């Protein structure tokens, strides 16, 4: 507890396992993990080998150091592809039975190695966890996950064809689930659909933007104007949202969560705030002038 781990980096061409903040190896069990600050690591902040997260006790920890970058409209969430992300505490409103999630994204490059999937907006751990929902990218494909029932066998997904996502340009992504079909949209156009026909069961874990909720991996690029709605918006409504060019949703739409990232502080202020929240002594900073 009370550790600060950061800038544990690695060349993308290096062989072997990634570098992490904390690594539980060989069946480790029974640790208490709390009040740690981990950011700018080449792999996920926490890694497990022959053990699982639930074998340990978890307190308040802080993973990733998001930053403000130019957005589709004003400022955006800048994600470093390593550990940064934006987490929102669980509320029942963020887990409606029928749901829409949307965001504008601008990608710097595709993943260079390993698992090439990246989570844009998601909630409730991972795709094998009951209640997990996610808006996704995988190189040039857009997609979504929805788990109803728990386990791999109850993990549903919908993916577009390759080529719908481009680098270096802002694009609108959306996912909807109406109790029947899981649909994915890019720039207002439906690009994937999977029939499920099940009532989803809400989860109780946080919502994350810019990384998978359990910090498995992180998005590289910028995310702006993220919104969650109670209910599945219709195709004309999704098209209207894409054509709105980043403008806030109309008051008539059932918004339950909205993040424009205008209030993100600069990185130094964020670090000081997180250090204070974690109970850490302020990091020693020395400016060298030559």
Coordinates of C-alpha atoms in Angstrom, one line a residue:
X1 CA 0.0 0.0 0.0
X2 CA 1.0 3.6 -0.5
X3 CA 3.2 3.0 -3.5
X4 CA 3.8 5.2 -6.5
X5 CA 4.8 3.3 -9.7
X6 CA 5.2 5.1 -13.0
X7 CA 7.1 5.3 -16.3
X8 CA 7.8 1.5 -16.3
X9 CA 8.2 1.5 -20.1
X10 CA 9.3 -0.8 -22.8
X11 CA 10.0 -0.8 -26.5
X12 CA 7.0 -2.0 -28.6
X13 CA 9.4 -4.4 -30.4
X14 CA 10.7 -6.0 -27.2
X15 CA 10.0 -9.7 -26.8
X16 CA 8.4 -11.3 -23.8
X17 CA 5.9 -10.1 -21.2
X18 CA 5.0 -6.4 -20.8
X19 CA 6.2 -4.3 -17.9
X20 CA 3.6 -3.5 -15.1
X21 CA 3.2 -1.6 -11.9
X22 CA 2.6 -4.7 -9.7
X23 CA 2.9 -8.4 -10.8
X24 CA 1.4 -11.2 -8.7
X25 CA 3.2 -14.4 -9.7
X26 CA 3.0 -18.2 -9.2
X27 CA -0.3 -18.4 -7.4
X28 CA 0.0 -15.4 -5.1
X29 CA -2.9 -15.1 -2.7
X30 CA -4.2 -13.0 0.1
X31 CA -2.6 -9.6 -0.5
X32 CA -4.2 -6.3 0.5
X33 CA -3.7 -3.7 -2.3
X34 CA -4.8 -0.2 -1.5
X35 CA -3.8 3.5 -1.9
X36 CA -1.4 2.8 -4.8
X37 CA -0.9 5.2 -7.7
X38 CA 0.2 3.5 -11.0
X39 CA 0.5 5.2 -14.3
X40 CA 2.5 5.2 -17.6
X41 CA 3.3 1.5 -17.6
X42 CA 3.8 -0.4 -20.9
X43 CA 1.4 -3.1 -19.8
X44 CA -1.7 -3.2 -17.5
X45 CA -1.1 -1.6 -14.1
X46 CA -1.6 -5.0 -12.4
X47 CA -0.7 -8.4 -13.9
X48 CA -1.5 -11.9 -12.6
X49 CA 0.2 -15.2 -13.3
X50 CA -1.5 -18.4 -12.1
X51 CA -3.7 -16.4 -9.8
X52 CA -6.7 -14.1 -10.0
X53 CA -7.8 -10.6 -8.9
X54 CA -10.4 -12.0 -6.6
X55 CA -7.8 -13.9 -4.6
X56 CA -6.7 -10.6 -3.1
X57 CA -8.3 -7.8 -1.2
X58 CA -8.7 -4.4 -3.0
X59 CA -9.0 -1.0 -1.5
X60 CA -8.9 2.4 -3.2
X61 CA -6.2 2.5 -6.0
X62 CA -5.5 4.9 -8.8
X63 CA -4.5 3.6 -12.2
X64 CA -3.5 5.8 -15.1
X65 CA -3.0 9.5 -15.6
X66 CA -5.3 10.9 -18.3
X67 CA -4.6 14.3 -19.8
X68 CA -6.5 17.0 -21.7
X69 CA -5.9 17.2 -25.4
X70 CA -7.6 19.1 -28.3
X71 CA -11.0 17.5 -28.9
X72 CA -13.7 17.2 -31.4
X73 CA -15.3 20.0 -29.6
X74 CA -13.1 21.9 -27.0
X75 CA -11.0 19.5 -25.0
X76 CA -10.8 15.7 -25.1
X77 CA -9.5 12.8 -23.0
X78 CA -6.0 12.0 -24.1
X79 CA -5.1 8.3 -23.6
X80 CA -1.5 7.1 -23.7
X81 CA -2.1 3.5 -24.7
X82 CA -0.4 2.3 -21.5
X83 CA -2.5 2.8 -18.4
X84 CA -4.4 6.1 -18.6
X85 CA -8.2 6.1 -18.5
X86 CA -11.1 7.8 -16.9
X87 CA -13.3 5.9 -14.4
X88 CA -16.8 6.8 -13.2
X89 CA -18.2 5.2 -10.0
X90 CA -21.1 2.8 -10.4
X91 CA -24.7 4.1 -10.4
X92 CA -27.8 2.2 -11.3
X93 CA -28.5 4.9 -13.9
X94 CA -25.4 3.9 -15.8
X95 CA -26.6 0.3 -16.2
X96 CA -30.0 0.5 -17.8
X97 CA -31.6 -2.7 -19.2
X98 CA -31.6 -1.1 -22.7
X99 CA -28.7 1.1 -23.5
X100 CA -26.9 3.4 -25.9
X101 CA -23.3 4.6 -25.6
X102 CA -21.6 6.9 -28.0
X103 CA -18.2 8.7 -28.3
X104 CA -16.0 10.6 -30.7
X105 CA -12.6 9.0 -31.2
X106 CA -9.4 10.0 -32.9
X107 CA -6.7 7.3 -33.1
X108 CA -3.0 7.9 -33.4
X109 CA -2.1 4.4 -34.6
X110 CA -3.3 0.8 -34.4
X111 CA -2.0 -1.6 -31.7
X112 CA 1.5 -2.8 -32.6
X113 CA 1.4 -6.2 -31.0
X114 CA -0.5 -8.6 -28.7
X115 CA -4.3 -8.2 -28.2
X116 CA -5.3 -5.5 -30.7
X117 CA -8.7 -4.8 -29.2
X118 CA -9.3 -1.6 -27.3
X119 CA -12.2 -0.6 -25.1
X120 CA -13.6 2.9 -25.7
X121 CA -16.5 2.9 -23.1
X122 CA -17.3 0.0 -21.0
X123 CA -18.7 -1.1 -17.6
X124 CA -18.4 -4.2 -15.3
X125 CA -15.0 -5.8 -15.5
X126 CA -14.4 -7.8 -18.8
X127 CA -16.3 -9.4 -21.6
X128 CA -16.7 -12.7 -19.6
X129 CA -18.4 -11.0 -16.7
X130 CA -22.2 -10.9 -16.4
X131 CA -23.4 -7.3 -17.0
X132 CA -20.4 -6.2 -19.0
X133 CA -21.1 -3.9 -21.9
X134 CA -18.6 -2.2 -24.2
X135 CA -18.1 0.0 -27.2
X136 CA -14.9 -1.3 -28.9
X137 CA -12.3 -0.9 -31.6
X138 CA -10.0 -3.6 -33.1
X139 CA -7.6 -1.9 -35.5
X140 CA -9.9 -0.7 -38.3
X141 CA -13.0 -2.5 -37.0
X142 CA -15.6 -1.1 -34.7
X143 CA -17.5 -3.4 -32.3
X144 CA -19.2 -4.1 -29.1
X145 CA -19.5 -6.7 -26.3
X146 CA -22.5 -7.6 -24.1
X147 CA -22.4 -10.4 -21.5
X148 CA -25.7 -11.8 -20.3
X149 CA -25.3 -14.7 -17.9
X150 CA -21.6 -14.7 -17.2
X151 CA -18.8 -16.7 -18.6
X152 CA -17.3 -17.0 -22.1
X153 CA -20.4 -18.9 -23.4
X154 CA -22.6 -15.9 -22.6
X155 CA -20.4 -13.2 -24.1
X156 CA -21.9 -11.7 -27.2
X157 CA -20.1 -9.5 -29.7
X158 CA -20.7 -7.6 -32.9
X159 CA -17.9 -6.4 -35.2
X160 CA -17.8 -4.4 -38.4
X161 CA -15.9 -5.3 -41.5
X162 CA -12.3 -4.0 -41.6
X163 CA -11.6 -0.5 -42.9
X164 CA -14.5 1.4 -41.2
X165 CA -12.1 3.2 -38.8
X166 CA -9.3 5.5 -40.0
X167 CA -6.3 7.0 -38.3
X168 CA -5.8 10.7 -37.6
X169 CA -9.5 11.7 -38.0
X170 CA -12.4 12.2 -35.7
X171 CA -15.1 9.5 -36.0
X172 CA -18.4 9.0 -34.2
X173 CA -19.0 5.5 -32.7
X174 CA -22.1 4.2 -31.0
X175 CA -23.5 0.9 -29.6
X176 CA -27.2 0.2 -28.8
X177 CA -29.0 -2.8 -27.2
X178 CA -32.8 -2.9 -27.2
X179 CA -33.3 -6.2 -25.5
X180 CA -33.0 -8.0 -28.9
X181 CA -30.2 -6.8 -31.1
X182 CA -26.7 -5.5 -30.3
X183 CA -25.9 -2.9 -33.0
X184 CA -22.8 -0.9 -33.7
X185 CA -22.6 2.4 -35.7
X186 CA -19.8 4.3 -37.2
X187 CA -20.4 7.9 -38.3
X188 CA -24.1 7.3 -38.1
X189 CA -24.2 4.2 -40.3
X190 CA -24.9 0.7 -38.8
X191 CA -21.9 -1.5 -39.4
X192 CA -22.6 -4.6 -37.3
X193 CA -25.6 -6.3 -35.7
X194 CA -25.9 -9.5 -33.5
X195 CA -29.2 -10.9 -32.4
X196 CA -29.3 -11.8 -28.7
X197 CA -32.9 -11.6 -27.5
X198 CA -32.2 -11.7 -23.8
X199 CA -32.8 -9.3 -21.0
X200 CA -29.5 -8.0 -19.6
X201 CA -28.7 -8.1 -15.9
X202 CA -27.1 -4.8 -14.6
X203 CA -23.7 -4.9 -12.9
X204 CA -22.4 -3.0 -9.9
X205 CA -18.8 -2.1 -11.0
X206 CA -17.6 1.2 -12.3
X207 CA -17.7 2.6 -15.8
X208 CA -14.4 3.2 -17.6
X209 CA -13.6 5.4 -20.6
X210 CA -10.3 4.8 -22.5
X211 CA -9.4 1.4 -21.1
X212 CA -11.1 -1.8 -20.1
X213 CA -12.7 -1.4 -16.7
X214 CA -10.3 -3.9 -15.1
X215 CA -7.3 -2.0 -16.6
X216 CA -6.4 -4.9 -18.9
X217 CA -5.3 -2.5 -21.6
X218 CA -5.7 1.1 -22.7
X219 CA -6.8 3.1 -25.7
X220 CA -4.2 5.1 -27.7
X221 CA -5.6 8.4 -28.9
X222 CA -8.3 10.9 -28.0
X223 CA -11.9 10.4 -26.8
X224 CA -14.4 13.2 -26.7
X225 CA -18.2 13.8 -26.0
X226 CA -18.9 10.4 -24.4
X227 CA -22.5 9.8 -23.6
X228 CA -24.6 7.0 -22.1
X229 CA -28.4 6.9 -22.6
X230 CA -31.2 4.9 -20.9
X231 CA -32.7 3.0 -23.9
X232 CA -31.7 2.2 -27.4
X233 CA -31.6 5.2 -29.7
X234 CA -33.2 4.6 -33.1
X235 CA -31.0 4.6 -36.3
X236 CA -32.3 8.1 -37.3
X237 CA -31.4 9.4 -33.8
X238 CA -27.9 7.9 -34.1
X239 CA -27.4 9.5 -37.5
X240 CA -28.5 12.8 -36.0
X241 CA -26.0 12.5 -33.2
X242 CA -23.2 11.8 -35.7
X243 CA -24.2 14.8 -37.8
X244 CA -24.4 17.0 -34.7
X245 CA -20.5 17.1 -34.9
X246 CA -19.9 16.8 -31.2
X247 CA -22.7 19.1 -30.0
X248 CA -24.4 18.1 -26.7
X249 CA -27.5 15.8 -26.9
X250 CA -30.9 17.4 -27.1
X251 CA -32.7 17.8 -23.8
X252 CA -35.4 15.3 -25.0
X253 CA -32.9 12.4 -25.2
X254 CA -32.6 10.1 -22.1
X255 CA -29.1 11.0 -21.1
X256 CA -27.8 9.2 -17.9
X257 CA -24.1 10.1 -18.2
X258 CA -22.2 12.7 -20.2
X259 CA -18.5 13.6 -20.3
X260 CA -17.0 16.3 -22.4
X261 CA -13.7 16.4 -20.5
X262 CA -13.6 20.2 -20.5
X263 CA -12.9 20.2 -16.7
X264 CA -9.9 17.9 -16.8
X265 CA -7.0 19.6 -15.1
X266 CA -3.5 19.6 -16.5
X267 CA -1.3 16.6 -15.7
X268 CA 0.6 18.2 -12.8
X269 CA -2.6 19.2 -11.0
X270 CA -4.1 15.8 -11.6
X271 CA -1.0 14.1 -10.1
X272 CA -1.1 16.3 -7.0
X273 CA -4.8 15.6 -6.6
X274 CA -4.4 11.8 -7.0
X275 CA -1.4 11.8 -4.6
X276 CA -3.4 13.6 -2.0
X277 CA -6.4 11.2 -2.5
X278 CA -4.0 8.2 -2.2
X279 CA -2.4 9.6 1.0
X280 CA 1.0 9.8 -0.7
X281 CA 3.6 12.4 0.2
X282 CA 4.0 14.9 -2.6
X283 CA 6.6 13.7 -5.2
X284 CA 9.9 15.5 -4.9
X285 CA 10.3 17.8 -7.9
X286 CA 13.5 19.5 -8.9
X287 CA 13.9 21.8 -11.8
X288 CA 17.4 21.8 -13.4
X289 CA 18.5 24.8 -15.3
X290 CA 21.6 24.7 -17.5

